[in-house]
Short mmCIF file of C-alpha atoms and ligand atoms in Angstrom, two decimals:
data_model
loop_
_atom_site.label_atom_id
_atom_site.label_comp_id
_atom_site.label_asym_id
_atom_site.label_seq_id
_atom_site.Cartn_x
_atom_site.Cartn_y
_atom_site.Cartn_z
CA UNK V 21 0.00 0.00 0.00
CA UNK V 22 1.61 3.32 -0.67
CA UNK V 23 2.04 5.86 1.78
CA UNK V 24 -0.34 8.46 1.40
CA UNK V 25 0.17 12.06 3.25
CA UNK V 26 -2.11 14.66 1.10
CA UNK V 27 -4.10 15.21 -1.53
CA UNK V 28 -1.25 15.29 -3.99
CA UNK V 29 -0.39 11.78 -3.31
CA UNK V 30 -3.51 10.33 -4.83
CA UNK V 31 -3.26 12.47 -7.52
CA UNK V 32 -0.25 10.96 -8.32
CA UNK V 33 -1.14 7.50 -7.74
CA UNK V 34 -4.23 8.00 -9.58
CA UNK V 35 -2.76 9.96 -12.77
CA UNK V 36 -0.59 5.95 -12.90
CA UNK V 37 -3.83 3.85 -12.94
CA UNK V 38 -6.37 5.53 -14.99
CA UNK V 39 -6.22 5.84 -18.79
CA UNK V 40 -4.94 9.07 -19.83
CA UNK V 41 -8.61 9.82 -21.07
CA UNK V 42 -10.62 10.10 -17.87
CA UNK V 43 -7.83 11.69 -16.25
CA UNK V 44 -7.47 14.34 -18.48
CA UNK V 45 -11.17 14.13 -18.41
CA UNK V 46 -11.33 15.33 -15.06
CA UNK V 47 -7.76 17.10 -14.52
CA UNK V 48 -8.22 20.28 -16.49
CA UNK V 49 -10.29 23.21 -17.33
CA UNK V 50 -12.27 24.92 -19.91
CA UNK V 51 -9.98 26.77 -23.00
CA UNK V 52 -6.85 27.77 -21.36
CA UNK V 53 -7.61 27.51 -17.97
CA UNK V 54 -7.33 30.30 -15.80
CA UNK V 55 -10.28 29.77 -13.85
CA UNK V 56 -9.49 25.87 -13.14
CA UNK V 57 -6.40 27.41 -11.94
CA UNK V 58 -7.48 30.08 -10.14
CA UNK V 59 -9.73 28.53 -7.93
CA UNK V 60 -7.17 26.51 -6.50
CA UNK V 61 -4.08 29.57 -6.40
CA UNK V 62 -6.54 32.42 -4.77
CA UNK V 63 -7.11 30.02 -1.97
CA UNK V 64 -3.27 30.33 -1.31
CA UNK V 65 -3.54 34.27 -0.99
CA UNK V 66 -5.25 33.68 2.22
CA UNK V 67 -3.48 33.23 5.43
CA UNK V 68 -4.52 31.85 8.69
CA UNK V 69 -4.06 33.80 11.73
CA UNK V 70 -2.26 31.67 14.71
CA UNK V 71 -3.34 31.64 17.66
CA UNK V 72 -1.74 30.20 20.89
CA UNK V 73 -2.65 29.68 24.33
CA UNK V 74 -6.01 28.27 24.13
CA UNK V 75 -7.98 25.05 25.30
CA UNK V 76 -8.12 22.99 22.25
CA UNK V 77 -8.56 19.82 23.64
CA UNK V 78 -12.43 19.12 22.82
CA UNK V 79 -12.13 20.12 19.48
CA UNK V 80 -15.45 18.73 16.54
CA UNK V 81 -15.55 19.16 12.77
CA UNK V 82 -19.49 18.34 12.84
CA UNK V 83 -21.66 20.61 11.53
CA UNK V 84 -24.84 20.62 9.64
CA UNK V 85 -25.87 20.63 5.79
CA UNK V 86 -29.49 21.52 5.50
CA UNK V 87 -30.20 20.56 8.84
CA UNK V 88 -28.15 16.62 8.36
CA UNK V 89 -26.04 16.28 10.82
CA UNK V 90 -22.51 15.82 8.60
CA UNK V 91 -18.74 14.33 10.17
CA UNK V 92 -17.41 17.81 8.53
CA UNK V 93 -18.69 20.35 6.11
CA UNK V 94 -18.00 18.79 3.31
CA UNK V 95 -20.09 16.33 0.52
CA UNK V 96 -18.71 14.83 -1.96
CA UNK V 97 -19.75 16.67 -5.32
CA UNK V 98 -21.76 15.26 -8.25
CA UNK V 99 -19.02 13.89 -11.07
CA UNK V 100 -20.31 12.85 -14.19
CA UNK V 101 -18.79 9.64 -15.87
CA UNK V 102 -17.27 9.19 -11.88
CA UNK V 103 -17.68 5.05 -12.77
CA UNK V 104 -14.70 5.52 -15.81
CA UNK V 105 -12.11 6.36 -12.95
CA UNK V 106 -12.94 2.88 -11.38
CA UNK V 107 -15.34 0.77 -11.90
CA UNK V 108 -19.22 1.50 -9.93
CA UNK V 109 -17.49 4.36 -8.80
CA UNK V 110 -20.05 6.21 -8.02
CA UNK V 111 -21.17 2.90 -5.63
CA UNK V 112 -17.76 2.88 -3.86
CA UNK V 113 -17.91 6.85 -3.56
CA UNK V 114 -21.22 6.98 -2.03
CA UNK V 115 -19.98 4.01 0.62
CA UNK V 116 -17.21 5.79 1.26
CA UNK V 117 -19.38 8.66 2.09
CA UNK V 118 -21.99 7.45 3.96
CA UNK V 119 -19.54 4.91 6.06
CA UNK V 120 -17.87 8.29 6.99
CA UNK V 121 -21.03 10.52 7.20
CA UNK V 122 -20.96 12.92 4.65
CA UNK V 123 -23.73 13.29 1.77
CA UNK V 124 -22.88 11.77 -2.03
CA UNK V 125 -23.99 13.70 -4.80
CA UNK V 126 -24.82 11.58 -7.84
CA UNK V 127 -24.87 13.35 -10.92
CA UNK V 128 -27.31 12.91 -14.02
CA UNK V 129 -24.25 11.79 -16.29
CA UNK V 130 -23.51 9.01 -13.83
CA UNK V 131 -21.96 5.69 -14.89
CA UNK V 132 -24.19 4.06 -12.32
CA UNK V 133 -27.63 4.29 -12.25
CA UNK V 134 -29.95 6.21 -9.38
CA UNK V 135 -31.31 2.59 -8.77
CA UNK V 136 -27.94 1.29 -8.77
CA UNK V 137 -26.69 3.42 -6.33
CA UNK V 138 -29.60 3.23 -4.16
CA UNK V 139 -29.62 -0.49 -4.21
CA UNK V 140 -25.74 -0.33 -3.08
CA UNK V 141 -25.77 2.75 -0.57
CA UNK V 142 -26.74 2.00 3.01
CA UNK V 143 -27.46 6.05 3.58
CA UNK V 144 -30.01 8.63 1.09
CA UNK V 145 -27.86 10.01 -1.74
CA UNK V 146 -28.73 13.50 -3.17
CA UNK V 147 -29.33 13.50 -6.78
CA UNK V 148 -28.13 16.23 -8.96
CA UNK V 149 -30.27 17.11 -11.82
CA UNK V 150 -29.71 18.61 -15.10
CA UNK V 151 -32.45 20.42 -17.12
CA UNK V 152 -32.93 18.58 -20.77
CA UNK V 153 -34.92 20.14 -23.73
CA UNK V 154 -37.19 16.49 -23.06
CA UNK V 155 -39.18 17.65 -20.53
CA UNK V 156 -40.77 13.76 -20.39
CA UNK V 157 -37.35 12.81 -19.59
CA UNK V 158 -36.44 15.35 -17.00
CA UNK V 159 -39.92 14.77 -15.01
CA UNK V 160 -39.14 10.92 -14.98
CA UNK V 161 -35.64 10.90 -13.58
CA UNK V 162 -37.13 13.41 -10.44
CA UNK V 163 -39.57 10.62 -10.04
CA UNK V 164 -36.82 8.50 -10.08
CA UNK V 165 -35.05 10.12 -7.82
CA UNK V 166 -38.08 10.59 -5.31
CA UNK V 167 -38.90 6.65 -5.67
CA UNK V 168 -35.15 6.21 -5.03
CA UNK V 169 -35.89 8.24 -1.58
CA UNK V 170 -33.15 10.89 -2.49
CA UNK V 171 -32.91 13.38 0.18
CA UNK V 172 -32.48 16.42 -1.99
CA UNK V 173 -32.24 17.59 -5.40
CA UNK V 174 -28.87 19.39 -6.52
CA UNK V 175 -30.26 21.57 -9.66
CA UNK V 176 -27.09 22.34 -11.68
CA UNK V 177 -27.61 26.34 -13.42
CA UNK V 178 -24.08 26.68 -14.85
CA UNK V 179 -24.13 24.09 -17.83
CA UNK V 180 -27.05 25.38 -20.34
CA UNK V 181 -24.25 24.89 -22.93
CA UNK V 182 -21.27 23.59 -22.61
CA UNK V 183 -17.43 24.82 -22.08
CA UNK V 184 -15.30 23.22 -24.37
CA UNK V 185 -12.05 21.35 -23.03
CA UNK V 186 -9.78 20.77 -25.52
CA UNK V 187 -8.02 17.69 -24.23
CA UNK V 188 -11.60 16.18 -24.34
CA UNK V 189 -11.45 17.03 -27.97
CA UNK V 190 -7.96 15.96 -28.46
CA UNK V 191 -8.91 12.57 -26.89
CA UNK V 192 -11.84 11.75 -28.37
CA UNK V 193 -13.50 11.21 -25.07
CA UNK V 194 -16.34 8.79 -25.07
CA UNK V 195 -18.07 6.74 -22.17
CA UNK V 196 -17.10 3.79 -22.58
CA UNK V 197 -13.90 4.53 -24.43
CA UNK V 198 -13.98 3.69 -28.30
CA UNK V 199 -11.53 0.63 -29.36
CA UNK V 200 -8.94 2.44 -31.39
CA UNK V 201 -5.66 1.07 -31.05
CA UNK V 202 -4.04 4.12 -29.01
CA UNK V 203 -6.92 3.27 -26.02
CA UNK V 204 -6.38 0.26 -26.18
CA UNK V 205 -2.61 0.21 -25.71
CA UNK V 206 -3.37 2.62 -22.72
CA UNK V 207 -6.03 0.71 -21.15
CA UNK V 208 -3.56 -2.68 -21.36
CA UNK V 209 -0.90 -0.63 -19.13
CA UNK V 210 -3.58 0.16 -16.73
CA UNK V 211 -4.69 -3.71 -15.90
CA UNK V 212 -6.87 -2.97 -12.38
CA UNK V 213 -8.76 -0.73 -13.66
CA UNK V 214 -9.35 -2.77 -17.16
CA UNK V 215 -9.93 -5.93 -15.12
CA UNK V 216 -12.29 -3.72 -13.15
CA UNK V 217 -14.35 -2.63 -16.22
CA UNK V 218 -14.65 -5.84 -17.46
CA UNK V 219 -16.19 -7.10 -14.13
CA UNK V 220 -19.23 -5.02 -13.95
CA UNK V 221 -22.11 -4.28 -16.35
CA UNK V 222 -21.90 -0.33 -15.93
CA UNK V 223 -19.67 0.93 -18.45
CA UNK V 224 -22.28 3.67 -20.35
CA UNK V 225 -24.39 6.49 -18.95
CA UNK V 226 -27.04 4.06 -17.24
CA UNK V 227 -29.42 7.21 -16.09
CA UNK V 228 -29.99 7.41 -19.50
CA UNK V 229 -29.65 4.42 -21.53
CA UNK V 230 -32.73 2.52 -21.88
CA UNK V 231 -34.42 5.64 -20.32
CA UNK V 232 -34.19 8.84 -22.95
CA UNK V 233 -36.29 8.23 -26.17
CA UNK V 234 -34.01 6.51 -28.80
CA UNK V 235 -30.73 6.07 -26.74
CA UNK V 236 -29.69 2.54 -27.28
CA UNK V 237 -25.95 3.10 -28.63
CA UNK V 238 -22.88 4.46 -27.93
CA UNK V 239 -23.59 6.86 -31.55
CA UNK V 240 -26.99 7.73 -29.94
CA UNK V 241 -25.65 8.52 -27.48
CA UNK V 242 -23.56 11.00 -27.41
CA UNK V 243 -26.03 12.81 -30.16
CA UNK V 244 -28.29 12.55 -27.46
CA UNK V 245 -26.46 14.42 -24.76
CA UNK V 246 -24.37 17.02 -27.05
CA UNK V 247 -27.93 18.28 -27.99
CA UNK V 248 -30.25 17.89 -25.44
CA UNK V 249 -28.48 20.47 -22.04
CA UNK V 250 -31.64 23.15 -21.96
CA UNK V 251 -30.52 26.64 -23.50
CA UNK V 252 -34.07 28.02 -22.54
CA UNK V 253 -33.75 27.07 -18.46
CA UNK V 254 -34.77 30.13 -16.25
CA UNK V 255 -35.56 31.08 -13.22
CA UNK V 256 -39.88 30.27 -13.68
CA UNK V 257 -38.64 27.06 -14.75
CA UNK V 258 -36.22 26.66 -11.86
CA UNK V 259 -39.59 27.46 -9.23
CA UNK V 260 -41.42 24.84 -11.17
CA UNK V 261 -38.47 22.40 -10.66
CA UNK V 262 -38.88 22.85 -6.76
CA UNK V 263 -42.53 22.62 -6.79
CA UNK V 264 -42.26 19.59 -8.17
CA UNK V 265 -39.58 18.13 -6.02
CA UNK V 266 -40.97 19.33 -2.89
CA UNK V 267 -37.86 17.95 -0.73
CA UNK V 268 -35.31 19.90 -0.11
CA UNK V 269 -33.63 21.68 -2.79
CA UNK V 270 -29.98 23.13 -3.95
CA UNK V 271 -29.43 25.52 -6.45
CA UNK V 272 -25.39 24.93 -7.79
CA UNK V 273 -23.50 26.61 -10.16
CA UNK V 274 -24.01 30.43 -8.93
CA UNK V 275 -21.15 32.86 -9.35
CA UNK V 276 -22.73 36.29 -9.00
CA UNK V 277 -23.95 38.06 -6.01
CA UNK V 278 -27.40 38.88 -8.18
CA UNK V 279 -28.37 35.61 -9.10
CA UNK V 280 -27.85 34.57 -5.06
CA UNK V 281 -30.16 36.78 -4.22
CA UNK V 282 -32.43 35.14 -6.79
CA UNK V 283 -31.82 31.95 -6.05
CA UNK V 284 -32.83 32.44 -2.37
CA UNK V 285 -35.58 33.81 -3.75
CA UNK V 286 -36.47 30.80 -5.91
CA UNK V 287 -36.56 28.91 -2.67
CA UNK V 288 -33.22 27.19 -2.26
CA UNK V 289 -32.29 25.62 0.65
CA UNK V 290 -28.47 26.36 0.03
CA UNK V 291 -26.79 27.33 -2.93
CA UNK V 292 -23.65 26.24 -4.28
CA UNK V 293 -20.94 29.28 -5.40
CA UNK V 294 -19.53 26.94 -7.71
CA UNK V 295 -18.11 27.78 -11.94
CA UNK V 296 -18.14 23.95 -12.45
CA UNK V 297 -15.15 23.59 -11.02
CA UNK V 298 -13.22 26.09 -14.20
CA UNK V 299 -14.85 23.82 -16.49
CA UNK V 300 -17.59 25.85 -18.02
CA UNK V 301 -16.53 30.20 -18.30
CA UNK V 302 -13.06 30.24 -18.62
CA UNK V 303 -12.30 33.46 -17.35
CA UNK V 304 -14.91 33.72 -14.64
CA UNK V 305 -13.41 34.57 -11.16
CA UNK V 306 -12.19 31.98 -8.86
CA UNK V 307 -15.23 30.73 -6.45
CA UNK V 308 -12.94 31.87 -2.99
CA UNK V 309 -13.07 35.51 -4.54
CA UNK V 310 -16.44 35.64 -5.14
CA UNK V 311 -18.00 33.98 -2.20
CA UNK V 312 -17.70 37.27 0.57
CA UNK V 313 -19.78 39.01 -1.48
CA UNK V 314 -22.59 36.40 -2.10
CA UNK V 315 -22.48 35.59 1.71
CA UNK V 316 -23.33 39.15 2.25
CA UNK V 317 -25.53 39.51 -0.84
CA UNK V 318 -27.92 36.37 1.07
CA UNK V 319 -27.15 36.47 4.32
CA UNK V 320 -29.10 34.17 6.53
CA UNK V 321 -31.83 33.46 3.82
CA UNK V 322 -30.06 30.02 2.38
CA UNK V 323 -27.01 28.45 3.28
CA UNK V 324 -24.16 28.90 1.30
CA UNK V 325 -21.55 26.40 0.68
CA UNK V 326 -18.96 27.01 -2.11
CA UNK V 327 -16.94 24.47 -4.59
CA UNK V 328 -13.89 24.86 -6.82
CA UNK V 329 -10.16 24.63 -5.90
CA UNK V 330 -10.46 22.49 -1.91
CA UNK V 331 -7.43 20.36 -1.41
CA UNK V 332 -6.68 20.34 1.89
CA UNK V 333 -8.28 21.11 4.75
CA UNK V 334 -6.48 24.59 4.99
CA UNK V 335 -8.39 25.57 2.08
CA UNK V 336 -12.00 24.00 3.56
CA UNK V 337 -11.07 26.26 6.73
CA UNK V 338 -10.53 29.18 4.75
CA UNK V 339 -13.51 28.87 2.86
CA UNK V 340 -16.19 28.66 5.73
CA UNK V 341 -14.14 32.08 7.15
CA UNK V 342 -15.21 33.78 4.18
CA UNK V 343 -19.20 32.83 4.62
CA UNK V 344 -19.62 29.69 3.00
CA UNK V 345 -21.31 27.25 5.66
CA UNK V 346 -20.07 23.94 4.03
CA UNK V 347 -18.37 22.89 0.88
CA UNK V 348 -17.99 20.44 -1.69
CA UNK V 349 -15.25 18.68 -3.02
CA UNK V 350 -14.81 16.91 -6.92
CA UNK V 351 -11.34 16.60 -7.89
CA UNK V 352 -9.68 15.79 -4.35
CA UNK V 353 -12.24 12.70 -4.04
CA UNK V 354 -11.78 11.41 -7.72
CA UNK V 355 -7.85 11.55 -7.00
CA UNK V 356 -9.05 9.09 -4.67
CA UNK V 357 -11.46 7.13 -6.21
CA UNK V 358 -9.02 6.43 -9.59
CA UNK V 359 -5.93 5.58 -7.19
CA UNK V 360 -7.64 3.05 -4.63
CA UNK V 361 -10.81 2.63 -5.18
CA UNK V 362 -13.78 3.05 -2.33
CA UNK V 363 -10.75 3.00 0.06
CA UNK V 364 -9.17 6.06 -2.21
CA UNK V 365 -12.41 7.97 -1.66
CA UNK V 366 -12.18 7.25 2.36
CA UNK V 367 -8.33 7.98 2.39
CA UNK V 368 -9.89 11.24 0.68
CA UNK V 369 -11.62 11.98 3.43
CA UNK V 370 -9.50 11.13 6.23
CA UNK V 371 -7.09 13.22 5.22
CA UNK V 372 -8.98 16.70 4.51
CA UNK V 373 -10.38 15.83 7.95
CA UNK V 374 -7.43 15.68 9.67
CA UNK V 375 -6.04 18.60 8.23
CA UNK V 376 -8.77 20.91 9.26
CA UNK V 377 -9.26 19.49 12.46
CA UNK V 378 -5.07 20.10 13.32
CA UNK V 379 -5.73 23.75 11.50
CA UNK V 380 -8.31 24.66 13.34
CA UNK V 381 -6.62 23.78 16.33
CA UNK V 382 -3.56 26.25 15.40
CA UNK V 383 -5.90 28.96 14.91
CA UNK V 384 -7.40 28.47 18.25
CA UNK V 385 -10.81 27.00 17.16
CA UNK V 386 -12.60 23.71 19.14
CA UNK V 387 -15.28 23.94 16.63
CA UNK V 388 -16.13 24.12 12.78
CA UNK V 389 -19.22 25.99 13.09
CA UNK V 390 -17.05 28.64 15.15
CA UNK V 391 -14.92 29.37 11.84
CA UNK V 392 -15.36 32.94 11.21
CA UNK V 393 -13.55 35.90 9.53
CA UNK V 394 -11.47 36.43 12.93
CA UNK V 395 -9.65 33.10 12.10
CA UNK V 396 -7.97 34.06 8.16
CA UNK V 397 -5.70 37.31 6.71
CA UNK V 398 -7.32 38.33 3.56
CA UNK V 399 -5.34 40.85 1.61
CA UNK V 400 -7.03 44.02 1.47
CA UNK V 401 -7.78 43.93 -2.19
CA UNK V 402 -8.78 40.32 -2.20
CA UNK V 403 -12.61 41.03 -3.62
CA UNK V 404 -11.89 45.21 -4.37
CA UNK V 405 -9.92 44.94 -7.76
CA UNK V 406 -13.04 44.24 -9.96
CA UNK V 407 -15.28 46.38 -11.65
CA UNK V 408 -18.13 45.65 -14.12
C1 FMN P 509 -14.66 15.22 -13.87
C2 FMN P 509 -15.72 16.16 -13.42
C3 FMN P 509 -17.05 15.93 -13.76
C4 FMN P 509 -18.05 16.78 -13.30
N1 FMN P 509 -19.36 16.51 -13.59
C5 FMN P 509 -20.34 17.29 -13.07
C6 FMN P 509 -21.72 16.94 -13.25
O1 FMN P 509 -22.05 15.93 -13.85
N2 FMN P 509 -22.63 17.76 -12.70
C7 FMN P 509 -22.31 18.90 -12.00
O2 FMN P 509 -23.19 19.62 -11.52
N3 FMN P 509 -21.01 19.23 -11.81
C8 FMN P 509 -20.05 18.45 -12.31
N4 FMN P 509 -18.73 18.77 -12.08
C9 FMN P 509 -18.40 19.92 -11.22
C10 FMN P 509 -18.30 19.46 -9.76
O3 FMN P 509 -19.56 19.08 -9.27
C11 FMN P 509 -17.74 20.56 -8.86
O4 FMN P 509 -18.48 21.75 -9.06
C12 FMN P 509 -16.26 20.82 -9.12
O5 FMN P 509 -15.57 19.62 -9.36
C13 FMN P 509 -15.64 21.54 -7.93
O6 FMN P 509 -14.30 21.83 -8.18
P1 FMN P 509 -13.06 20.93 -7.66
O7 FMN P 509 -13.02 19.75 -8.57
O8 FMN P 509 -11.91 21.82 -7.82
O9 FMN P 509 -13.36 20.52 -6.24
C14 FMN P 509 -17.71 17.93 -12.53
C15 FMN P 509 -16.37 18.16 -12.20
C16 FMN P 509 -15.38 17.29 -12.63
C17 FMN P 509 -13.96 17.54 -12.24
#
């Protein structure tokens, strides 16, 4: 078993046993990727503020995510194609996270099905939707997701067309991978995760297969999906989304203090800051920078959690100082997931929880919901240097 002390390590470990596909897949940004980038780098122009001197001996990362009671603030985010980094990975990731007591997203372009997962996950999964111009479609995966008991729908508003990555281009990227002879070469140097694949049944986008009107092939397919995200969604249609979910609902993908302020208004529960983690407006501004502003913008009206950039628990710290109640991570679990599996995902875990719990200790704090702007340096032109 290799040694694993951060983040980094999986990545590593992981970049060795996927194909070159899914982790390019996953490991970049839209066009030239300064905002993939920037999430990650703004989080580093932060600084804790040390504090000595104090008890720190009954120290808790629980806290709460719509009123769940969660190990830390943190769930894992929805990841579409998540079962090409291993195989059922989005079974093993939702283990992982329910054995450790955080919520799984499952996204609409999962490998594995919503039955699939629920028939594998001892704990309620959230289930995160996106809008399709086939509106028969879209109304039978939220029944699908409310016969699946999902305990809230994660409405995705940042993907009504879609960023182009280039390496995704390059690659040819296809779920499962086409046959040619360069995938093939690269799938025989990656033998656990071929063996993998060629154990289970889920290799194709089973939320959709079988379910979305003439989808039977790989061809169909992706047809299907290129065409189908819904250019026309808007905020009446959002409302009609959560009156016909009823549970509890999360609004993801908002960047702008404006639309927060709408999307409370629309009824969300929390909202997400999120830019698709720099895969969608290249240029946008990192989530970090944005977030004061939207926490003020809302205030107590929704929670607000924030995505984009968290790899350590330094940066999960930082984040709830700025306003955001909880967060979500995508990249630091898939790290884990490609590299070991369910065990990758849990290793995931461990170690963003360890980190914040030994950084909040060094800043003097016992508990996670105590995080507050007292606890981080922000330089003073950290949100000021933008104008519209
Ligand atoms: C490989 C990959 C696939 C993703 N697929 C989806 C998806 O299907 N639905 C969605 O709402 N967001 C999707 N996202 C965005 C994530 O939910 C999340 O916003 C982002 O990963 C956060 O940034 P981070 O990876 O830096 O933590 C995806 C992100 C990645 C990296």
């Amino acid at each position: 078993m290799p040694v694993i002390a951060c983040i980094d390590d999986l990545k590593t470990l992981y970049r060795r046993k996927v194909p070159k596909m899914f982790y390019d897949y996953c490991e970049q940004g839209s066009y030239s990727e300064q905002t993939f980038h920037d999430n990650v780098q703004d989080f580093r122009q932060i600084r804790l503020r040390q504090r000595v001197a104090r008890d720190i001996s009954l120290r808790t990362t629980d806290t709460t995510m719509i009123g769940t009671k969660v190990a830390m603030p943190v769930a894992l985010a929805p990841i579409g194609s998540c079962g090409m980094q291993a195989a059922d990975g989005e079974i093993k990731a939702a283990r992982a996270a329910a054995a450790f007591g955080v919520p799984f997203t499952l996204s609409t372009m999962s490998v594995c099905s919503i039955e699939d997962v629920a028939a594998a996950s001892p704990d309620p999964f959230w289930f995160q939707l996106y809008v399709m111009r086939d509106e028969d479609f879209v109304d039978a995966l939220i029944e699908r997701a409310r016969k699946a008991r999902c305990s809230a729908l994660v409405l995705t508003l940042d993907l009504q067309i879609l960023g182009q990555r280039h390496k995704d281009v390059r690659n040819g990227l296809s779920t499962p991978p086409r046959l040619t002879l360069p995938n093939m070469i690269d799938m025989a140097f990656r033998p656990e995760w071929s063996f993998g694949m060629l154990g289970t049944p889920r290799r194709t986008f089973r939320n959709i297969v079988g379910h979305a009107r003439n989808v039977s092939n790989l061809e169909q397919l992706s047809t299907w999906a290129n065409g189908q995200f819904d250019p026309k969604l808007d905020w009446a249609k959002v409302v009609r989304i959560r009156d016909q979910w009823q549970g509890k609902f999360i609004l993801k993908g908002v960047l702008d203090a404006e639309d927060a302020r709408m999307a409370a208004d629309a009824g969300a529960d929390a909202i997400v800051v999120s830019n698709h983690g720099g895969r969608q407006l290249d240029g946008a501004l990192s989530t970090i920078r944005v977030l004061p502003q939207i926490a003020r913008a809302v205030g107590d009206r929704t929670e607000v959690w924030l995505d984009g950039g968290i790899r350590t628990g330094q940066d999960i710290l930082k984040a709830l100082a700025l306003g955001a109640k909880s967060t979500l991570i995508g990249r630091s679990y898939v790290y884990g997931l490609g590299a070991m599996g369910q065990a990758g995902v849990t290793k995931a875990l461990e170690v963003l929880q360890s980190e914040l719990d030994i950084t909040m200790a060094l800043c003097g704090v016992q508990n996670a919901r105590d995080i507050g702007p007292e606890h981080v340096l922000v330089p003073q032109d950290f949100e000021g240097r933008w104008r519209t």
